[in-house]
Amino acid sequence: MKGKAKWSILLSLLLVFSLVLAACSSGGSSSDKKDNKTKTSSNDNYKQVMNLAETEEIPTMNTTIADDQVSFIVFNQVYEGLYTMNEKDELVPALAVGDPQIEKQGSDYVYTFKLQPNAKWSNGDPVTANDFVYAWQKVVDPKTKGASYNYLFPTLGIKNAQEIIDGKMPPDQLGVKAVDDHTLEVTLTKEVPYYKSLFAFPTFFPQNKKFVESQGKNYGLEVENCVFNGPYVLDSWDHNEGWVYKKNPTYWDKDNVHIDQINVKVVKDLQARINLYMGGKIDAVGLSKNWVAKYSDRDDFRKKLGTSVYYFKFNEKNKYLKNPNIRKAISMGWDRQAYVDKLLNNGSVVATGLIPGGFVKTADGKDFREANGDLQNYDLEKAKEYWQKGLDELGVKNVELEILAYDGPDYKQNITYIANQLQKNLPGLKLKINQQEFKVMLDLEDNLKYDIATAGWGPDYQDPMTFLDMFTTGNGNNQMAYSNPEYDKLIKEAGEKADDPAARDQLLLQAEKILIQDDAALGLMYQNGGASLVQPYLVNFASHPFGPDYSFKFMSVKKH
Amino acid sequence: MARYIAGRIGYLIITLFIIASFTFLLMQLLPGSPFNSEKLTADQIQILKHEYNLDDPIPIQFIHYIGGMLHGDFGVSFTYDGRPVSDLIVHRIGPSATIGFEAVVFGTIVGLLLGIIAALKRNTYIDYLAMFIAVLGISIPSFVFAGLLQYYIGVKLEWLPIAFWGGFKFHIMPAFSLAVGVIANIARFMRTEMLDVLGQDYIVTATAKGLSKASVIFKHSVRNAMIPIVTILGPMVVGIMTGSLVIEQIFAIPGIGDQFVNSITKRDYPMIMGTTLLFSILFLVVILIVDILYGVIDPRIRLGGGRKS
């Protein structure tokens, strides 16, 4: 009896553990084989191997529906479209051979591309013009669920794209045709100066029809449900843990691909990524502002200006914000330089226009930002003047507004700084901060249930239009009831006028001036920057200004 | 006994149904929708909603969901395109459960020992040391331990891998970080209970009878002190084995911890239901097991009001 007692304690404990374990341990742990992979970057054996950390699991491997940065980065390595961006951020031919032949037919422009004759999918199938036709028709087909980037097709002016998206025409009417296996004919309703940057975007990549259809619902779920045509293939993919790229042996330009293998691990914690970098397990790591001061003296520290612009959206349904003087006062009434230097401190700069600096040039070779000058600045005197004028016009003494902001780390401090400055500088202004999750923010913006919202935008292609066309009357991204017929007219004209780049530039420059300077429809904040630590033996490891962030094809590893 | 268990399982199913209904309703009341995005047009969102039956009235949606669930179909994730929720959970629970199990076993054993020793050596420096460790363990959050371990043992000393998932050596730091809280909790409870039991008359009797010290401690004291421990251990096991968001992120473990939080912020409805049901089922089952265990540890506790047994 007494002997049994001792055992029963042990037994009962064991029972708890084993039952719980039995209930939930069907996953099984991964094997030890991964130990080898993490050791590849040891100092003495130099290999063309790169180790990176990514912050998220790959959400999808399907180019037609992807809408996130992680997926786009992966696509840019394992798939390929007509053009791609090289290490100097120039658009160079990929599947296209050289430039297309452009021919005017009636009011349309027909672009004829010759395709690489040796391009193959990783299952041995040739990459043909039909693969483009298949993928593109899927993107614009309204039945395709979640093709969130399909608006790029009408933006590019591909014939009938908008009609198909609106369900007024069948997808096979899209202005794209396979003349033969290696000749692709694309019909545009206008001549588009930025066509190469769009054709380098993953939404315009081809898909292997036979393979995709044979996979059905499983397409893209695992490595064996994917087929690749890029410089790399996905060799393995452990969900939520990481993936491995290997050089694609069937790639047509494989002689110009240097790195043999890239190991990517999903590491969501920044401190952990920094520790892994310091321990030599990964070769590059992005830093947040808290780390910049600590590491800015290191040789491997880098700062780079990005091309995303952040701003306040003013909801003009609000009775106060309807007044342009109030908007001007708020956009000029706080010190952006101090904000960028002290609070962000990561290479970001003050935004003085909606189009970021260093992003696109005008026809005469000037940077668009410089060409249009500073459209908004911190100017306390003027801000106070506008403020008083606005208050007088409205006949009020006090204005109470709410700022809608994202509920992430650092955001509270940043937004409180701006709110405090504004309240101090503009007498009678009271600001409340409303921090919300991203999905809730979008919902409130969609329904115009906010006063002022913080927002940002990164370009989809290399043209001012990617920023400017959002704010035309009724545009889905103009969730602030902004409407100026003159602005609409300028954007419409610029959209149609492609034959005269200089004249088009004038229209866009003027449109930006109206939006930012005259109407103060947006209150500009900053143009993003990024600080990072990168091992000096990585050659050409730098992010692109738009589209997918990286092209591993043009990188290599130096002896170290 | 069998009848009692059958009855409890019946209640368990009803409870689950109620939890599922409430979660389903609350989830739909969350502001924002899974398809809010800067790029999708209203038409496209409508198509998506239709595709996932989200345009039906909520009761119909609920019937669809329960219907699917009975066939083992928990829907597909909205965040990870086309991936079934059941696959995601099965794939991710492994690593979480593994380190959780290791943490609970290690933490319980160490915690019990610390608690027993502290009680036996009451008011000596051993007691103080043990309780000092326990207080540290409770007041310092596990991610601080994790960060310190990762930096000193992983980066500086290079004794163990800094992060990632693999063989046993990859488990040590995350499991230890999780175990710290378990050790602290168990040790404090065990000390209190042991002191309580040691003061009882039957312990004095046992000692007076001339039983050996070991016999008094293990057969009479520890066993009686175990009952409250089993009570707290059950929910603790479920909590730890379903993953920790922070620990898994710090050590880059491909577990399920983050899905409990991220599925909600991303409005991934099927995933919210999946994780909630997973947690509820485990929790209810563990509570049932704990209730059964009471009877095993202390035969005076009778279940189900049975007259015999």
PDB file of C-alpha atoms in Angstrom, chain B residues 163-307:
ATOM      1  CA  ALA B 163      18.373  30.686 -32.313  1.00  0.00           C
ATOM      2  CA  PHE B 164      16.612  28.504 -34.928  1.00  0.00           C
ATOM      3  CA  TRP B 165      15.003  25.130 -34.628  1.00  0.00           C
ATOM      4  CA  GLY B 166      16.765  21.780 -34.764  1.00  0.00           C
ATOM      5  CA  GLY B 167      18.111  19.088 -32.442  1.00  0.00           C
ATOM      6  CA  PHE B 168      18.040  19.067 -28.651  1.00  0.00           C
ATOM      7  CA  LYS B 169      20.706  21.727 -28.207  1.00  0.00           C
ATOM      8  CA  PHE B 170      18.365  24.184 -29.958  1.00  0.00           C
ATOM      9  CA  HIS B 171      15.720  23.467 -27.297  1.00  0.00           C
ATOM     10  CA  ILE B 172      17.798  24.149 -24.211  1.00  0.00           C
ATOM     11  CA  MET B 173      17.670  27.935 -23.998  1.00  0.00           C
ATOM     12  CA  PRO B 174      14.006  28.371 -25.005  1.00  0.00           C
ATOM     13  CA  ALA B 175      12.868  25.541 -22.738  1.00  0.00           C
ATOM     14  CA  PHE B 176      14.882  26.924 -19.841  1.00  0.00           C
ATOM     15  CA  SER B 177      13.470  30.418 -20.376  1.00  0.00           C
ATOM     16  CA  LEU B 178       9.968  28.994 -20.230  1.00  0.00           C
ATOM     17  CA  ALA B 179      10.785  26.785 -17.253  1.00  0.00           C
ATOM     18  CA  VAL B 180      11.871  29.699 -15.065  1.00  0.00           C
ATOM     19  CA  GLY B 181       8.273  30.732 -14.441  1.00  0.00           C
ATOM     20  CA  VAL B 182       7.211  27.144 -13.784  1.00  0.00           C
ATOM     21  CA  ILE B 183      10.025  26.608 -11.279  1.00  0.00           C
ATOM     22  CA  ALA B 184       9.122  29.762  -9.415  1.00  0.00           C
ATOM     23  CA  ASN B 185       5.402  29.026  -9.232  1.00  0.00           C
ATOM     24  CA  ILE B 186       5.751  25.390  -8.266  1.00  0.00           C
ATOM     25  CA  ALA B 187       8.451  26.070  -5.691  1.00  0.00           C
ATOM     26  CA  ARG B 188       6.403  28.673  -3.866  1.00  0.00           C
ATOM     27  CA  PHE B 189       3.270  26.575  -3.841  1.00  0.00           C
ATOM     28  CA  MET B 190       5.116  23.472  -2.770  1.00  0.00           C
ATOM     29  CA  ARG B 191       6.854  25.254   0.105  1.00  0.00           C
ATOM     30  CA  THR B 192       3.595  26.646   1.460  1.00  0.00           C
ATOM     31  CA  GLU B 193       1.774  23.343   1.140  1.00  0.00           C
ATOM     32  CA  MET B 194       4.620  21.383   2.665  1.00  0.00           C
ATOM     33  CA  LEU B 195       4.783  23.733   5.654  1.00  0.00           C
ATOM     34  CA  ASP B 196       1.054  23.315   6.091  1.00  0.00           C
ATOM     35  CA  VAL B 197       1.263  19.543   5.933  1.00  0.00           C
ATOM     36  CA  LEU B 198       4.334  19.320   8.154  1.00  0.00           C
ATOM     37  CA  GLY B 199       2.420  21.073  10.885  1.00  0.00           C
ATOM     38  CA  GLN B 200      -0.402  18.522  10.859  1.00  0.00           C
ATOM     39  CA  ASP B 201      -0.983  16.123  13.735  1.00  0.00           C
ATOM     40  CA  TYR B 202      -0.563  13.006  11.607  1.00  0.00           C
ATOM     41  CA  ILE B 203       2.982  14.020  10.745  1.00  0.00           C
ATOM     42  CA  VAL B 204       3.774  14.343  14.437  1.00  0.00           C
ATOM     43  CA  THR B 205       2.166  10.924  14.937  1.00  0.00           C
ATOM     44  CA  ALA B 206       4.152   9.397  12.118  1.00  0.00           C
ATOM     45  CA  THR B 207       7.361  10.798  13.521  1.00  0.00           C
ATOM     46  CA  ALA B 208       6.419   9.644  17.020  1.00  0.00           C
ATOM     47  CA  LYS B 209       5.730   6.148  15.677  1.00  0.00           C
ATOM     48  CA  GLY B 210       9.399   6.080  14.797  1.00  0.00           C
ATOM     49  CA  LEU B 211       9.066   6.173  11.018  1.00  0.00           C
ATOM     50  CA  SER B 212      12.186   7.177   9.187  1.00  0.00           C
ATOM     51  CA  LYS B 213      12.501  10.787   8.132  1.00  0.00           C
ATOM     52  CA  ALA B 214      12.418   9.841   4.451  1.00  0.00           C
ATOM     53  CA  SER B 215       9.246   7.873   4.950  1.00  0.00           C
ATOM     54  CA  VAL B 216       7.574  10.774   6.748  1.00  0.00           C
ATOM     55  CA  ILE B 217       8.550  13.225   4.055  1.00  0.00           C
ATOM     56  CA  PHE B 218       7.802  11.227   0.939  1.00  0.00           C
ATOM     57  CA  LYS B 219       4.925   8.989   1.974  1.00  0.00           C
ATOM     58  CA  HIS B 220       3.047  11.362   4.205  1.00  0.00           C
ATOM     59  CA  SER B 221       3.991  14.964   3.518  1.00  0.00           C
ATOM     60  CA  VAL B 222       4.765  15.253  -0.202  1.00  0.00           C
ATOM     61  CA  ARG B 223       1.787  13.220  -1.262  1.00  0.00           C
ATOM     62  CA  ASN B 224      -0.629  15.390   0.663  1.00  0.00           C
ATOM     63  CA  ALA B 225       1.050  18.560  -0.491  1.00  0.00           C
ATOM     64  CA  MET B 226       0.652  17.521  -4.133  1.00  0.00           C
ATOM     65  CA  ILE B 227      -3.066  18.189  -4.505  1.00  0.00           C
ATOM     66  CA  PRO B 228      -2.890  21.969  -4.958  1.00  0.00           C
ATOM     67  CA  ILE B 229       0.130  21.505  -7.207  1.00  0.00           C
ATOM     68  CA  VAL B 230      -1.843  19.270  -9.544  1.00  0.00           C
ATOM     69  CA  THR B 231      -4.539  21.940  -9.647  1.00  0.00           C
ATOM     70  CA  ILE B 232      -2.223  24.657 -10.878  1.00  0.00           C
ATOM     71  CA  LEU B 233      -0.134  22.319 -13.014  1.00  0.00           C
ATOM     72  CA  GLY B 234      -2.970  21.439 -15.394  1.00  0.00           C
ATOM     73  CA  PRO B 235      -3.739  24.894 -16.801  1.00  0.00           C
ATOM     74  CA  MET B 236      -0.031  25.727 -16.684  1.00  0.00           C
ATOM     75  CA  VAL B 237       0.793  22.776 -18.922  1.00  0.00           C
ATOM     76  CA  VAL B 238      -1.802  23.853 -21.474  1.00  0.00           C
ATOM     77  CA  GLY B 239      -0.609  27.451 -21.428  1.00  0.00           C
ATOM     78  CA  ILE B 240       3.002  26.555 -21.923  1.00  0.00           C
ATOM     79  CA  MET B 241       2.573  23.799 -24.461  1.00  0.00           C
ATOM     80  CA  THR B 242       0.444  25.913 -26.776  1.00  0.00           C
ATOM     81  CA  GLY B 243       3.419  28.133 -27.261  1.00  0.00           C
ATOM     82  CA  SER B 244       4.755  31.431 -26.131  1.00  0.00           C
ATOM     83  CA  LEU B 245       4.689  34.313 -28.561  1.00  0.00           C
ATOM     84  CA  VAL B 246       7.759  36.029 -27.135  1.00  0.00           C
ATOM     85  CA  ILE B 247      10.001  33.032 -26.568  1.00  0.00           C
ATOM     86  CA  GLU B 248       9.216  31.627 -29.991  1.00  0.00           C
ATOM     87  CA  GLN B 249       9.977  34.940 -31.649  1.00  0.00           C
ATOM     88  CA  ILE B 250      13.237  35.443 -29.787  1.00  0.00           C
ATOM     89  CA  PHE B 251      14.546  31.984 -30.639  1.00  0.00           C
ATOM     90  CA  ALA B 252      12.948  31.859 -34.118  1.00  0.00           C
ATOM     91  CA  ILE B 253      11.011  28.711 -33.291  1.00  0.00           C
ATOM     92  CA  PRO B 254       8.391  27.838 -35.915  1.00  0.00           C
ATOM     93  CA  GLY B 255       5.721  27.304 -33.265  1.00  0.00           C
ATOM     94  CA  ILE B 256       2.108  28.284 -32.943  1.00  0.00           C
ATOM     95  CA  GLY B 257       2.489  30.965 -30.242  1.00  0.00           C
ATOM     96  CA  ASP B 258       2.285  33.950 -32.579  1.00  0.00           C
ATOM     97  CA  GLN B 259      -0.869  32.695 -34.267  1.00  0.00           C
ATOM     98  CA  PHE B 260      -2.879  33.227 -31.094  1.00  0.00           C
ATOM     99  CA  VAL B 261      -2.154  36.942 -31.453  1.00  0.00           C
ATOM    100  CA  ASN B 262      -1.547  37.517 -35.149  1.00  0.00           C
ATOM    101  CA  SER B 263      -4.627  35.685 -36.374  1.00  0.00           C
ATOM    102  CA  ILE B 264      -6.668  38.232 -34.444  1.00  0.00           C
ATOM    103  CA  THR B 265      -4.862  41.349 -35.679  1.00  0.00           C
ATOM    104  CA  LYS B 266      -5.065  40.029 -39.234  1.00  0.00           C
ATOM    105  CA  ARG B 267      -8.740  39.062 -38.855  1.00  0.00           C
ATOM    106  CA  ASP B 268      -7.914  35.583 -40.087  1.00  0.00           C
ATOM    107  CA  TYR B 269     -11.278  34.201 -38.931  1.00  0.00           C
ATOM    108  CA  PRO B 270     -10.700  30.478 -39.547  1.00  0.00           C
ATOM    109  CA  MET B 271      -7.334  30.688 -37.791  1.00  0.00           C
ATOM    110  CA  ILE B 272      -8.852  32.514 -34.793  1.00  0.00           C
ATOM    111  CA  MET B 273     -11.428  29.735 -34.468  1.00  0.00           C
ATOM    112  CA  GLY B 274      -8.766  27.076 -34.927  1.00  0.00           C
ATOM    113  CA  THR B 275      -6.434  28.367 -32.241  1.00  0.00           C
ATOM    114  CA  THR B 276      -9.265  29.101 -29.810  1.00  0.00           C
ATOM    115  CA  LEU B 277     -10.748  25.637 -30.198  1.00  0.00           C
ATOM    116  CA  LEU B 278      -7.333  24.034 -29.874  1.00  0.00           C
ATOM    117  CA  PHE B 279      -6.689  25.838 -26.634  1.00  0.00           C
ATOM    118  CA  SER B 280     -10.184  25.138 -25.297  1.00  0.00           C
ATOM    119  CA  ILE B 281     -10.064  21.439 -26.066  1.00  0.00           C
ATOM    120  CA  LEU B 282      -6.674  21.031 -24.423  1.00  0.00           C
ATOM    121  CA  PHE B 283      -7.789  23.059 -21.450  1.00  0.00           C
ATOM    122  CA  LEU B 284     -11.000  21.127 -20.913  1.00  0.00           C
ATOM    123  CA  VAL B 285      -9.291  17.778 -21.340  1.00  0.00           C
ATOM    124  CA  VAL B 286      -6.580  18.711 -18.873  1.00  0.00           C
ATOM    125  CA  ILE B 287      -9.114  19.860 -16.302  1.00  0.00           C
ATOM    126  CA  LEU B 288     -10.864  16.522 -16.658  1.00  0.00           C
ATOM    127  CA  ILE B 289      -7.594  14.674 -16.186  1.00  0.00           C
ATOM    128  CA  VAL B 290      -6.751  16.779 -13.153  1.00  0.00           C
ATOM    129  CA  ASP B 291     -10.117  15.939 -11.583  1.00  0.00           C
ATOM    130  CA  ILE B 292      -9.496  12.258 -12.156  1.00  0.00           C
ATOM    131  CA  LEU B 293      -6.019  12.578 -10.718  1.00  0.00           C
ATOM    132  CA  TYR B 294      -7.346  13.994  -7.447  1.00  0.00           C
ATOM    133  CA  GLY B 295      -8.858  10.603  -6.789  1.00  0.00           C
ATOM    134  CA  VAL B 296      -5.617   8.854  -7.582  1.00  0.00           C
ATOM    135  CA  ILE B 297      -3.556  11.063  -5.272  1.00  0.00           C
ATOM    136  CA  ASP B 298      -6.066  11.185  -2.465  1.00  0.00           C
ATOM    137  CA  PRO B 299      -8.464   8.229  -2.389  1.00  0.00           C
ATOM    138  CA  ARG B 300     -10.708  10.167   0.017  1.00  0.00           C
ATOM    139  CA  ILE B 301     -11.777  12.360  -2.899  1.00  0.00           C
ATOM    140  CA  ARG B 302     -14.614  10.502  -4.578  1.00  0.00           C
ATOM    141  CA  LEU B 303     -15.809  11.444  -8.016  1.00  0.00           C
ATOM    142  CA  GLY B 304     -19.349  11.282  -9.312  1.00  0.00           C
ATOM    143  CA  GLY B 305     -20.882  10.601  -5.898  1.00  0.00           C
ATOM    144  CA  GLY B 306     -20.543   6.844  -6.427  1.00  0.00           C
ATOM    145  CA  ARG B 307     -21.300   4.773  -3.352  1.00  0.00           C
TER     146      ARG B 307
END
